[in-house]
């Protein structure tokens, strides 16, 4: 075999002729183009010793392109496989499992790997090469040596807010496999529905798998469809079927059973597990609710029995136990909980949460498994062997890694695929936020705060798909593609934001495959992207597209652009109120949606602005400049025009450049209590000529802000100053009786203007 390898490598020592870079995603660690091409035959002859299940997958994926035949002759086959020489002491056994090499010569394709898993990953690369050369039927000769950077490369799917069939879940798993992701996080229980059959507790699915109606439209509209939803759940036989399907694709399914919060569906079936008597029902609204599991013996017995059945169904090392967004309201009012805090010398209800998680962890550990939870499981102290899924930002992962706990990075700012991926005005209704393809691609899962030793505790990266606003599987496809491709390259460790354009071109080539699969992917990549930049007399609007910018047409009078509209030649100056509409045309045909941006400039527009405290990473698009870009945000869309501050005040100083006359200050803030977003408590306006000595000229309180419904307009008398300082006070800790009680309130602020 070694002699064969030597002869084979000699083929590649021929004179190199430049070959086009292959359109592979994720791009391999090493690709060396060689001379010559492999002609795709009508019938592909496979070595009959190839791993059986994986090879059947190859045949299924390429069955419409070539025929297949097996042979025992190593001389006549087109595709064969061999195992790498096994090292006596593997340097990195986990990485070796997924390591592979592909050698393509004009005569044959040789795949090398340590394991069937590595072979399967090699097949994904090979399939992409066959798809790329479906028409010309000539794959360039090359040598690929490849292995992933991260062991955990995951995608999550929430089936509680909206349910998806077994076949749809299988399709989802296939998408993960295509781009070399290896972990499927299955969110099976929540306030809005319990989706897994537990034989010991039949009422979980008899009662908890349905709700009387569902919220529709934007959250702030508070409207419902009036239609019963469910019962929807997976039987244990269906679960086994999906687990087997995933295993055949070398994907681990990590099930999530939410606790102690997000438990309304379970409490609707077994109200005795709560701190109060109920009755309860599965939630019809989205958000967070006060009624949670009560940490008493019967609750722990219930959860242990549930987990017993879950662990019998799922062989994964980790079991996800949620742990996020657990209000402490009921625990504060519960005599049993307060006695438990005293008895165990716990500091407070956060300590009780840690007690709850540690109790569950001990049980899961006793069964030979480990727990993983959202970063709120850090509250009150992390359970001894727990892993953390860091979603509120990167700090949870940093804290876990520094304390020698494993972490999976999934920060909302980069990894929440329920956020908008294009201009919110031209996208389907989404949760909020703005996470376009290039932002996903720019993410580095290793926080800079960690040293090399601590970085070893970062298991990998995952993206999450919450489905409050995703009604069907077509919309699932739309939200994950093409962002899943960016995630895959980040997780593989070959993403390079400096070469984003190269990645973008490869994505566009991958669309041909998705088209054949009839996948409803987002085409936001083709749409016009607008960026507001400072200009001499205010701001300017910069347009770009993944295509030739010469095809951009635009108007400034609010009419839709046509092929005869003005061609985009450079930034568009914005010195007065206007509506810019833009679109991309190719060969006289409209190729994109029409993008619309309204501008309402004021005396602060385009001026220098500084913030004492920075917004949350999830809602920070454009930074402080977003507050003076001349754009008034849509109160129903928390997209790129809003800044969000979690538990922080907004203190902004605007430099007008010279003494300027003005008599009105305005700003916008939001209220969406279900999402923990509260109107500001107060606001103060100051002026100064030297940026040091400020004089307060206006102060308003909570009542006036509430009366304005967040659209605050303040008459401040005639002023003539160079600097404006505005302090907008966060509501602070959310009071009892509200979703998220005892947690920090969110403050969302939009444009700060002066007239």
PDB file of N, CA and C in Angstrom, residues 480-572:
ATOM      1  N   UNK A 480     -31.965  29.722   7.107  1.00  0.00           N
ATOM      2  CA  UNK A 480     -30.641  29.122   7.334  1.00  0.00           C
ATOM      3  C   UNK A 480     -29.717  29.244   6.125  1.00  0.00           C
ATOM      4  N   UNK A 481     -30.306  29.364   4.928  1.00  0.00           N
ATOM      5  CA  UNK A 481     -29.456  29.468   3.732  1.00  0.00           C
ATOM      6  C   UNK A 481     -29.464  30.883   3.178  1.00  0.00           C
ATOM      7  N   UNK A 482     -28.290  31.439   2.863  1.00  0.00           N
ATOM      8  CA  UNK A 482     -26.979  30.768   2.830  1.00  0.00           C
ATOM      9  C   UNK A 482     -26.145  30.906   4.110  1.00  0.00           C
ATOM     10  N   UNK A 483     -26.740  31.408   5.206  1.00  0.00           N
ATOM     11  CA  UNK A 483     -25.928  31.655   6.403  1.00  0.00           C
ATOM     12  C   UNK A 483     -25.294  30.383   6.960  1.00  0.00           C
ATOM     13  N   UNK A 484     -25.961  29.235   6.757  1.00  0.00           N
ATOM     14  CA  UNK A 484     -25.387  27.970   7.211  1.00  0.00           C
ATOM     15  C   UNK A 484     -24.024  27.733   6.565  1.00  0.00           C
ATOM     16  N   UNK A 485     -23.854  28.178   5.321  1.00  0.00           N
ATOM     17  CA  UNK A 485     -22.571  27.998   4.631  1.00  0.00           C
ATOM     18  C   UNK A 485     -21.468  28.806   5.316  1.00  0.00           C
ATOM     19  N   UNK A 486     -21.801  30.025   5.722  1.00  0.00           N
ATOM     20  CA  UNK A 486     -20.812  30.846   6.437  1.00  0.00           C
ATOM     21  C   UNK A 486     -20.450  30.196   7.765  1.00  0.00           C
ATOM     22  N   UNK A 487     -21.468  29.702   8.476  1.00  0.00           N
ATOM     23  CA  UNK A 487     -21.211  29.016   9.744  1.00  0.00           C
ATOM     24  C   UNK A 487     -20.294  27.824   9.532  1.00  0.00           C
ATOM     25  N   UNK A 488     -20.528  27.057   8.459  1.00  0.00           N
ATOM     26  CA  UNK A 488     -19.745  25.844   8.244  1.00  0.00           C
ATOM     27  C   UNK A 488     -18.268  26.165   8.051  1.00  0.00           C
ATOM     28  N   UNK A 489     -17.976  27.260   7.334  1.00  0.00           N
ATOM     29  CA  UNK A 489     -16.573  27.617   7.105  1.00  0.00           C
ATOM     30  C   UNK A 489     -15.933  28.196   8.358  1.00  0.00           C
ATOM     31  N   UNK A 490     -16.717  28.923   9.166  1.00  0.00           N
ATOM     32  CA  UNK A 490     -16.227  29.394  10.462  1.00  0.00           C
ATOM     33  C   UNK A 490     -15.904  28.197  11.351  1.00  0.00           C
ATOM     34  N   UNK A 491     -16.814  27.225  11.395  1.00  0.00           N
ATOM     35  CA  UNK A 491     -16.635  26.053  12.255  1.00  0.00           C
ATOM     36  C   UNK A 491     -15.485  25.169  11.777  1.00  0.00           C
ATOM     37  N   UNK A 492     -15.288  25.127  10.474  1.00  0.00           N
ATOM     38  CA  UNK A 492     -14.203  24.306   9.923  1.00  0.00           C
ATOM     39  C   UNK A 492     -12.850  24.956  10.167  1.00  0.00           C
ATOM     40  N   UNK A 493     -12.866  26.276  10.355  1.00  0.00           N
ATOM     41  CA  UNK A 493     -11.628  26.975  10.680  1.00  0.00           C
ATOM     42  C   UNK A 493     -10.917  27.574   9.491  1.00  0.00           C
ATOM     43  N   UNK A 494     -11.602  27.683   8.342  1.00  0.00           N
ATOM     44  CA  UNK A 494     -10.945  28.232   7.151  1.00  0.00           C
ATOM     45  C   UNK A 494     -11.563  29.559   6.702  1.00  0.00           C
ATOM     46  N   UNK A 495     -12.480  30.107   7.496  1.00  0.00           N
ATOM     47  CA  UNK A 495     -13.063  31.405   7.145  1.00  0.00           C
ATOM     48  C   UNK A 495     -12.003  32.495   7.247  1.00  0.00           C
ATOM     49  N   UNK A 496     -12.035  33.390   6.296  1.00  0.00           N
ATOM     50  CA  UNK A 496     -11.089  34.509   6.269  1.00  0.00           C
ATOM     51  C   UNK A 496     -11.864  35.732   5.788  1.00  0.00           C
ATOM     52  N   UNK A 497     -12.236  36.591   6.733  1.00  0.00           N
ATOM     53  CA  UNK A 497     -13.091  37.726   6.388  1.00  0.00           C
ATOM     54  C   UNK A 497     -12.413  38.679   5.403  1.00  0.00           C
ATOM     55  N   UNK A 498     -11.081  38.630   5.330  1.00  0.00           N
ATOM     56  CA  UNK A 498     -10.374  39.476   4.358  1.00  0.00           C
ATOM     57  C   UNK A 498     -10.679  39.022   2.927  1.00  0.00           C
ATOM     58  N   UNK A 499     -11.039  37.748   2.782  1.00  0.00           N
ATOM     59  CA  UNK A 499     -11.364  37.201   1.462  1.00  0.00           C
ATOM     60  C   UNK A 499     -12.853  36.880   1.362  1.00  0.00           C
ATOM     61  N   UNK A 500     -13.662  37.730   1.993  1.00  0.00           N
ATOM     62  CA  UNK A 500     -15.108  37.471   1.991  1.00  0.00           C
ATOM     63  C   UNK A 500     -15.662  37.392   0.572  1.00  0.00           C
ATOM     64  N   UNK A 501     -15.168  38.219  -0.325  1.00  0.00           N
ATOM     65  CA  UNK A 501     -15.703  38.241  -1.690  1.00  0.00           C
ATOM     66  C   UNK A 501     -15.520  36.885  -2.358  1.00  0.00           C
ATOM     67  N   UNK A 502     -14.402  36.241  -2.097  1.00  0.00           N
ATOM     68  CA  UNK A 502     -14.167  34.904  -2.645  1.00  0.00           C
ATOM     69  C   UNK A 502     -15.220  33.933  -2.103  1.00  0.00           C
ATOM     70  N   UNK A 503     -15.478  34.009  -0.789  1.00  0.00           N
ATOM     71  CA  UNK A 503     -16.503  33.156  -0.195  1.00  0.00           C
ATOM     72  C   UNK A 503     -17.870  33.441  -0.809  1.00  0.00           C
ATOM     73  N   UNK A 504     -18.191  34.715  -0.985  1.00  0.00           N
ATOM     74  CA  UNK A 504     -19.477  35.104  -1.550  1.00  0.00           C
ATOM     75  C   UNK A 504     -19.653  34.507  -2.950  1.00  0.00           C
ATOM     76  N   UNK A 505     -18.599  34.513  -3.742  1.00  0.00           N
ATOM     77  CA  UNK A 505     -18.663  33.923  -5.086  1.00  0.00           C
ATOM     78  C   UNK A 505     -18.896  32.422  -5.012  1.00  0.00           C
ATOM     79  N   UNK A 506     -18.280  31.767  -4.040  1.00  0.00           N
ATOM     80  CA  UNK A 506     -18.498  30.326  -3.885  1.00  0.00           C
ATOM     81  C   UNK A 506     -19.934  30.034  -3.447  1.00  0.00           C
ATOM     82  N   UNK A 507     -20.493  30.898  -2.605  1.00  0.00           N
ATOM     83  CA  UNK A 507     -21.887  30.753  -2.186  1.00  0.00           C
ATOM     84  C   UNK A 507     -22.814  30.805  -3.395  1.00  0.00           C
ATOM     85  N   UNK A 508     -22.581  31.779  -4.257  1.00  0.00           N
ATOM     86  CA  UNK A 508     -23.439  31.933  -5.437  1.00  0.00           C
ATOM     87  C   UNK A 508     -23.371  30.685  -6.314  1.00  0.00           C
ATOM     88  N   UNK A 509     -22.188  30.079  -6.410  1.00  0.00           N
ATOM     89  CA  UNK A 509     -22.068  28.831  -7.171  1.00  0.00           C
ATOM     90  C   UNK A 509     -22.837  27.689  -6.495  1.00  0.00           C
ATOM     91  N   UNK A 510     -22.856  27.693  -5.149  1.00  0.00           N
ATOM     92  CA  UNK A 510     -23.587  26.652  -4.414  1.00  0.00           C
ATOM     93  C   UNK A 510     -25.094  26.774  -4.618  1.00  0.00           C
ATOM     94  N   UNK A 511     -25.561  27.958  -4.976  1.00  0.00           N
ATOM     95  CA  UNK A 511     -27.003  28.144  -5.203  1.00  0.00           C
ATOM     96  C   UNK A 511     -27.516  27.208  -6.299  1.00  0.00           C
ATOM     97  N   UNK A 512     -26.656  26.852  -7.243  1.00  0.00           N
ATOM     98  CA  UNK A 512     -27.077  25.944  -8.310  1.00  0.00           C
ATOM     99  C   UNK A 512     -27.495  24.591  -7.740  1.00  0.00           C
ATOM    100  N   UNK A 513     -26.770  24.142  -6.724  1.00  0.00           N
ATOM    101  CA  UNK A 513     -27.113  22.877  -6.067  1.00  0.00           C
ATOM    102  C   UNK A 513     -28.428  23.012  -5.311  1.00  0.00           C
ATOM    103  N   UNK A 514     -28.583  24.120  -4.587  1.00  0.00           N
ATOM    104  CA  UNK A 514     -29.814  24.339  -3.839  1.00  0.00           C
ATOM    105  C   UNK A 514     -31.008  24.459  -4.776  1.00  0.00           C
ATOM    106  N   UNK A 515     -30.796  25.047  -5.938  1.00  0.00           N
ATOM    107  CA  UNK A 515     -31.873  25.139  -6.926  1.00  0.00           C
ATOM    108  C   UNK A 515     -32.338  23.747  -7.351  1.00  0.00           C
ATOM    109  N   UNK A 516     -31.390  22.854  -7.605  1.00  0.00           N
ATOM    110  CA  UNK A 516     -31.747  21.489  -8.009  1.00  0.00           C
ATOM    111  C   UNK A 516     -32.497  20.764  -6.892  1.00  0.00           C
ATOM    112  N   UNK A 517     -32.168  21.115  -5.654  1.00  0.00           N
ATOM    113  CA  UNK A 517     -32.839  20.503  -4.506  1.00  0.00           C
ATOM    114  C   UNK A 517     -34.150  21.209  -4.157  1.00  0.00           C
ATOM    115  N   UNK A 518     -34.459  22.280  -4.891  1.00  0.00           N
ATOM    116  CA  UNK A 518     -35.670  23.072  -4.670  1.00  0.00           C
ATOM    117  C   UNK A 518     -35.714  23.650  -3.252  1.00  0.00           C
ATOM    118  N   UNK A 519     -34.565  24.125  -2.801  1.00  0.00           N
ATOM    119  CA  UNK A 519     -34.449  24.761  -1.490  1.00  0.00           C
ATOM    120  C   UNK A 519     -34.806  26.239  -1.619  1.00  0.00           C
ATOM    121  N   UNK A 520     -35.615  26.722  -0.707  1.00  0.00           N
ATOM    122  CA  UNK A 520     -36.069  28.117  -0.719  1.00  0.00           C
ATOM    123  C   UNK A 520     -35.066  29.000   0.030  1.00  0.00           C
ATOM    124  N   UNK A 521     -33.896  29.230  -0.567  1.00  0.00           N
ATOM    125  CA  UNK A 521     -32.849  30.002   0.105  1.00  0.00           C
ATOM    126  C   UNK A 521     -33.082  31.498  -0.076  1.00  0.00           C
ATOM    127  N   UNK A 522     -32.542  32.289   0.844  1.00  0.00           N
ATOM    128  CA  UNK A 522     -32.646  33.745   0.760  1.00  0.00           C
ATOM    129  C   UNK A 522     -31.715  34.272  -0.326  1.00  0.00           C
ATOM    130  N   UNK A 523     -32.212  35.212  -1.088  1.00  0.00           N
ATOM    131  CA  UNK A 523     -31.411  35.820  -2.150  1.00  0.00           C
ATOM    132  C   UNK A 523     -30.962  37.230  -1.763  1.00  0.00           C
ATOM    133  N   UNK A 524     -30.884  37.473  -0.468  1.00  0.00           N
ATOM    134  CA  UNK A 524     -30.479  38.791   0.028  1.00  0.00           C
ATOM    135  C   UNK A 524     -29.103  39.186  -0.490  1.00  0.00           C
ATOM    136  N   UNK A 525     -28.289  38.203  -0.809  1.00  0.00           N
ATOM    137  CA  UNK A 525     -26.940  38.457  -1.303  1.00  0.00           C
ATOM    138  C   UNK A 525     -26.966  39.261  -2.604  1.00  0.00           C
ATOM    139  N   UNK A 526     -28.065  39.131  -3.368  1.00  0.00           N
ATOM    140  CA  UNK A 526     -28.191  39.863  -4.627  1.00  0.00           C
ATOM    141  C   UNK A 526     -28.737  41.272  -4.431  1.00  0.00           C
ATOM    142  N   UNK A 527     -29.369  41.491  -3.275  1.00  0.00           N
ATOM    143  CA  UNK A 527     -30.049  42.769  -3.069  1.00  0.00           C
ATOM    144  C   UNK A 527     -29.058  43.900  -2.832  1.00  0.00           C
ATOM    145  N   UNK A 528     -29.561  45.103  -2.969  1.00  0.00           N
ATOM    146  CA  UNK A 528     -28.730  46.275  -2.740  1.00  0.00           C
ATOM    147  C   UNK A 528     -28.495  46.449  -1.245  1.00  0.00           C
ATOM    148  N   UNK A 529     -27.259  46.630  -0.884  1.00  0.00           N
ATOM    149  CA  UNK A 529     -26.904  46.904   0.505  1.00  0.00           C
ATOM    150  C   UNK A 529     -26.602  48.394   0.643  1.00  0.00           C
ATOM    151  N   UNK A 530     -27.256  49.050   1.572  1.00  0.00           N
ATOM    152  CA  UNK A 530     -27.050  50.478   1.773  1.00  0.00           C
ATOM    153  C   UNK A 530     -26.304  50.767   3.060  1.00  0.00           C
ATOM    154  N   UNK A 531     -25.372  51.671   3.005  1.00  0.00           N
ATOM    155  CA  UNK A 531     -24.604  52.062   4.181  1.00  0.00           C
ATOM    156  C   UNK A 531     -24.574  53.581   4.273  1.00  0.00           C
ATOM    157  N   UNK A 532     -24.932  54.100   5.450  1.00  0.00           N
ATOM    158  CA  UNK A 532     -24.903  55.547   5.666  1.00  0.00           C
ATOM    159  C   UNK A 532     -23.524  55.934   6.182  1.00  0.00           C
ATOM    160  N   UNK A 533     -22.926  56.945   5.566  1.00  0.00           N
ATOM    161  CA  UNK A 533     -21.598  57.402   5.984  1.00  0.00           C
ATOM    162  C   UNK A 533     -21.625  58.917   6.197  1.00  0.00           C
ATOM    163  N   UNK A 534     -20.768  59.433   7.082  1.00  0.00           N
ATOM    164  CA  UNK A 534     -20.729  60.889   7.294  1.00  0.00           C
ATOM    165  C   UNK A 534     -20.322  61.622   6.017  1.00  0.00           C
ATOM    166  N   UNK A 535     -20.864  62.807   5.843  1.00  0.00           N
ATOM    167  CA  UNK A 535     -20.520  63.649   4.693  1.00  0.00           C
ATOM    168  C   UNK A 535     -20.409  65.091   5.156  1.00  0.00           C
ATOM    169  N   UNK A 536     -19.919  65.971   4.285  1.00  0.00           N
ATOM    170  CA  UNK A 536     -19.680  67.374   4.651  1.00  0.00           C
ATOM    171  C   UNK A 536     -20.952  68.043   5.151  1.00  0.00           C
ATOM    172  N   UNK A 537     -22.053  67.836   4.460  1.00  0.00           N
ATOM    173  CA  UNK A 537     -23.303  68.501   4.830  1.00  0.00           C
ATOM    174  C   UNK A 537     -24.333  67.522   5.387  1.00  0.00           C
ATOM    175  N   UNK A 538     -23.882  66.585   6.175  1.00  0.00           N
ATOM    176  CA  UNK A 538     -24.805  65.621   6.779  1.00  0.00           C
ATOM    177  C   UNK A 538     -24.312  64.205   6.584  1.00  0.00           C
ATOM    178  N   UNK A 539     -25.011  63.438   5.750  1.00  0.00           N
ATOM    179  CA  UNK A 539     -24.612  62.058   5.495  1.00  0.00           C
ATOM    180  C   UNK A 539     -24.709  61.780   4.002  1.00  0.00           C
ATOM    181  N   UNK A 540     -24.152  60.657   3.598  1.00  0.00           N
ATOM    182  CA  UNK A 540     -24.273  60.175   2.226  1.00  0.00           C
ATOM    183  C   UNK A 540     -24.664  58.706   2.295  1.00  0.00           C
ATOM    184  N   UNK A 541     -25.286  58.236   1.233  1.00  0.00           N
ATOM    185  CA  UNK A 541     -25.787  56.868   1.183  1.00  0.00           C
ATOM    186  C   UNK A 541     -24.981  56.094   0.152  1.00  0.00           C
ATOM    187  N   UNK A 542     -24.311  55.044   0.631  1.00  0.00           N
ATOM    188  CA  UNK A 542     -23.432  54.244  -0.215  1.00  0.00           C
ATOM    189  C   UNK A 542     -24.129  52.931  -0.548  1.00  0.00           C
ATOM    190  N   UNK A 543     -24.218  52.595  -1.832  1.00  0.00           N
ATOM    191  CA  UNK A 543     -24.897  51.386  -2.281  1.00  0.00           C
ATOM    192  C   UNK A 543     -23.881  50.369  -2.791  1.00  0.00           C
ATOM    193  N   UNK A 544     -24.159  49.099  -2.560  1.00  0.00           N
ATOM    194  CA  UNK A 544     -23.286  48.044  -3.077  1.00  0.00           C
ATOM    195  C   UNK A 544     -24.111  46.792  -3.318  1.00  0.00           C
ATOM    196  N   UNK A 545     -23.556  45.887  -4.099  1.00  0.00           N
ATOM    197  CA  UNK A 545     -24.213  44.619  -4.389  1.00  0.00           C
ATOM    198  C   UNK A 545     -23.140  43.584  -4.660  1.00  0.00           C
ATOM    199  N   UNK A 546     -23.495  42.318  -4.526  1.00  0.00           N
ATOM    200  CA  UNK A 546     -22.535  41.251  -4.820  1.00  0.00           C
ATOM    201  C   UNK A 546     -22.245  41.173  -6.316  1.00  0.00           C
ATOM    202  N   UNK A 547     -23.102  41.806  -7.114  1.00  0.00           N
ATOM    203  CA  UNK A 547     -22.935  41.800  -8.565  1.00  0.00           C
ATOM    204  C   UNK A 547     -22.203  43.071  -9.006  1.00  0.00           C
ATOM    205  N   UNK A 548     -22.221  43.336 -10.301  1.00  0.00           N
ATOM    206  CA  UNK A 548     -21.582  44.525 -10.859  1.00  0.00           C
ATOM    207  C   UNK A 548     -22.371  45.764 -10.441  1.00  0.00           C
ATOM    208  N   UNK A 549     -21.720  46.675  -9.724  1.00  0.00           N
ATOM    209  CA  UNK A 549     -22.430  47.853  -9.211  1.00  0.00           C
ATOM    210  C   UNK A 549     -22.937  48.760 -10.328  1.00  0.00           C
ATOM    211  N   UNK A 550     -22.445  48.552 -11.545  1.00  0.00           N
ATOM    212  CA  UNK A 550     -22.936  49.350 -12.675  1.00  0.00           C
ATOM    213  C   UNK A 550     -24.404  49.057 -12.981  1.00  0.00           C
ATOM    214  N   UNK A 551     -24.893  47.929 -12.460  1.00  0.00           N
ATOM    215  CA  UNK A 551     -26.283  47.560 -12.703  1.00  0.00           C
ATOM    216  C   UNK A 551     -27.250  48.156 -11.702  1.00  0.00           C
ATOM    217  N   UNK A 552     -26.770  48.950 -10.749  1.00  0.00           N
ATOM    218  CA  UNK A 552     -27.635  49.559  -9.747  1.00  0.00           C
ATOM    219  C   UNK A 552     -28.311  50.801 -10.318  1.00  0.00           C
ATOM    220  N   UNK A 553     -29.626  50.842 -10.206  1.00  0.00           N
ATOM    221  CA  UNK A 553     -30.402  52.015 -10.583  1.00  0.00           C
ATOM    222  C   UNK A 553     -31.108  52.527  -9.331  1.00  0.00           C
ATOM    223  N   UNK A 554     -31.289  53.862  -9.247  1.00  0.00           N
ATOM    224  CA  UNK A 554     -31.914  54.396  -8.040  1.00  0.00           C
ATOM    225  C   UNK A 554     -32.713  55.658  -8.342  1.00  0.00           C
ATOM    226  N   UNK A 555     -33.615  55.980  -7.404  1.00  0.00           N
ATOM    227  CA  UNK A 555     -34.384  57.230  -7.446  1.00  0.00           C
ATOM    228  C   UNK A 555     -34.320  57.865  -6.066  1.00  0.00           C
ATOM    229  N   UNK A 556     -34.595  59.154  -5.995  1.00  0.00           N
ATOM    230  CA  UNK A 556     -34.613  59.848  -4.697  1.00  0.00           C
ATOM    231  C   UNK A 556     -35.963  60.516  -4.437  1.00  0.00           C
ATOM    232  N   UNK A 557     -36.953  60.214  -5.277  1.00  0.00           N
ATOM    233  CA  UNK A 557     -38.268  60.834  -5.100  1.00  0.00           C
ATOM    234  C   UNK A 557     -39.329  59.849  -4.622  1.00  0.00           C
ATOM    235  N   UNK A 558     -38.888  58.647  -4.216  1.00  0.00           N
ATOM    236  CA  UNK A 558     -39.832  57.675  -3.690  1.00  0.00           C
ATOM    237  C   UNK A 558     -40.447  56.765  -4.731  1.00  0.00           C
ATOM    238  N   UNK A 559     -40.184  56.987  -6.021  1.00  0.00           N
ATOM    239  CA  UNK A 559     -40.722  56.111  -7.057  1.00  0.00           C
ATOM    240  C   UNK A 559     -39.810  54.901  -7.235  1.00  0.00           C
ATOM    241  N   UNK A 560     -40.381  53.787  -7.705  1.00  0.00           N
ATOM    242  CA  UNK A 560     -39.585  52.592  -7.934  1.00  0.00           C
ATOM    243  C   UNK A 560     -38.639  52.803  -9.109  1.00  0.00           C
ATOM    244  N   UNK A 561     -37.389  52.361  -8.981  1.00  0.00           N
ATOM    245  CA  UNK A 561     -36.437  52.517 -10.081  1.00  0.00           C
ATOM    246  C   UNK A 561     -36.770  51.602 -11.255  1.00  0.00           C
ATOM    247  N   UNK A 562     -36.432  52.041 -12.436  1.00  0.00           N
ATOM    248  CA  UNK A 562     -36.570  51.244 -13.651  1.00  0.00           C
ATOM    249  C   UNK A 562     -35.221  51.201 -14.335  1.00  0.00           C
ATOM    250  N   UNK A 563     -35.167  50.512 -15.469  1.00  0.00           N
ATOM    251  CA  UNK A 563     -33.916  50.423 -16.215  1.00  0.00           C
ATOM    252  C   UNK A 563     -33.474  51.801 -16.715  1.00  0.00           C
ATOM    253  N   UNK A 564     -34.426  52.731 -16.781  1.00  0.00           N
ATOM    254  CA  UNK A 564     -34.112  54.079 -17.254  1.00  0.00           C
ATOM    255  C   UNK A 564     -33.783  55.056 -16.131  1.00  0.00           C
ATOM    256  N   UNK A 565     -33.838  54.591 -14.892  1.00  0.00           N
ATOM    257  CA  UNK A 565     -33.523  55.461 -13.760  1.00  0.00           C
ATOM    258  C   UNK A 565     -32.028  55.756 -13.717  1.00  0.00           C
ATOM    259  N   UNK A 566     -31.656  56.648 -12.824  1.00  0.00           N
ATOM    260  CA  UNK A 566     -30.262  57.072 -12.721  1.00  0.00           C
ATOM    261  C   UNK A 566     -29.370  55.905 -12.319  1.00  0.00           C
ATOM    262  N   UNK A 567     -28.235  55.759 -12.992  1.00  0.00           N
ATOM    263  CA  UNK A 567     -27.262  54.718 -12.644  1.00  0.00           C
ATOM    264  C   UNK A 567     -26.436  55.166 -11.447  1.00  0.00           C
ATOM    265  N   UNK A 568     -26.137  54.216 -10.591  1.00  0.00           N
ATOM    266  CA  UNK A 568     -25.338  54.534  -9.403  1.00  0.00           C
ATOM    267  C   UNK A 568     -23.871  54.706  -9.802  1.00  0.00           C
ATOM    268  N   UNK A 569     -23.343  55.878  -9.532  1.00  0.00           N
ATOM    269  CA  UNK A 569     -21.955  56.191  -9.878  1.00  0.00           C
ATOM    270  C   UNK A 569     -21.083  56.427  -8.655  1.00  0.00           C
ATOM    271  N   UNK A 570     -21.705  56.708  -7.548  1.00  0.00           N
ATOM    272  CA  UNK A 570     -20.964  56.994  -6.320  1.00  0.00           C
ATOM    273  C   UNK A 570     -21.949  57.320  -5.223  1.00  0.00           C
ATOM    274  N   UNK A 571     -21.452  57.681  -4.042  1.00  0.00           N
ATOM    275  CA  UNK A 571     -22.330  57.902  -2.896  1.00  0.00           C
ATOM    276  C   UNK A 571     -23.375  58.974  -3.209  1.00  0.00           C
ATOM    277  N   UNK A 572     -24.563  58.785  -2.637  1.00  0.00           N
ATOM    278  CA  UNK A 572     -25.679  59.698  -2.862  1.00  0.00           C
ATOM    279  C   UNK A 572     -25.735  60.678  -1.697  1.00  0.00           C
TER     280      UNK A 572
END
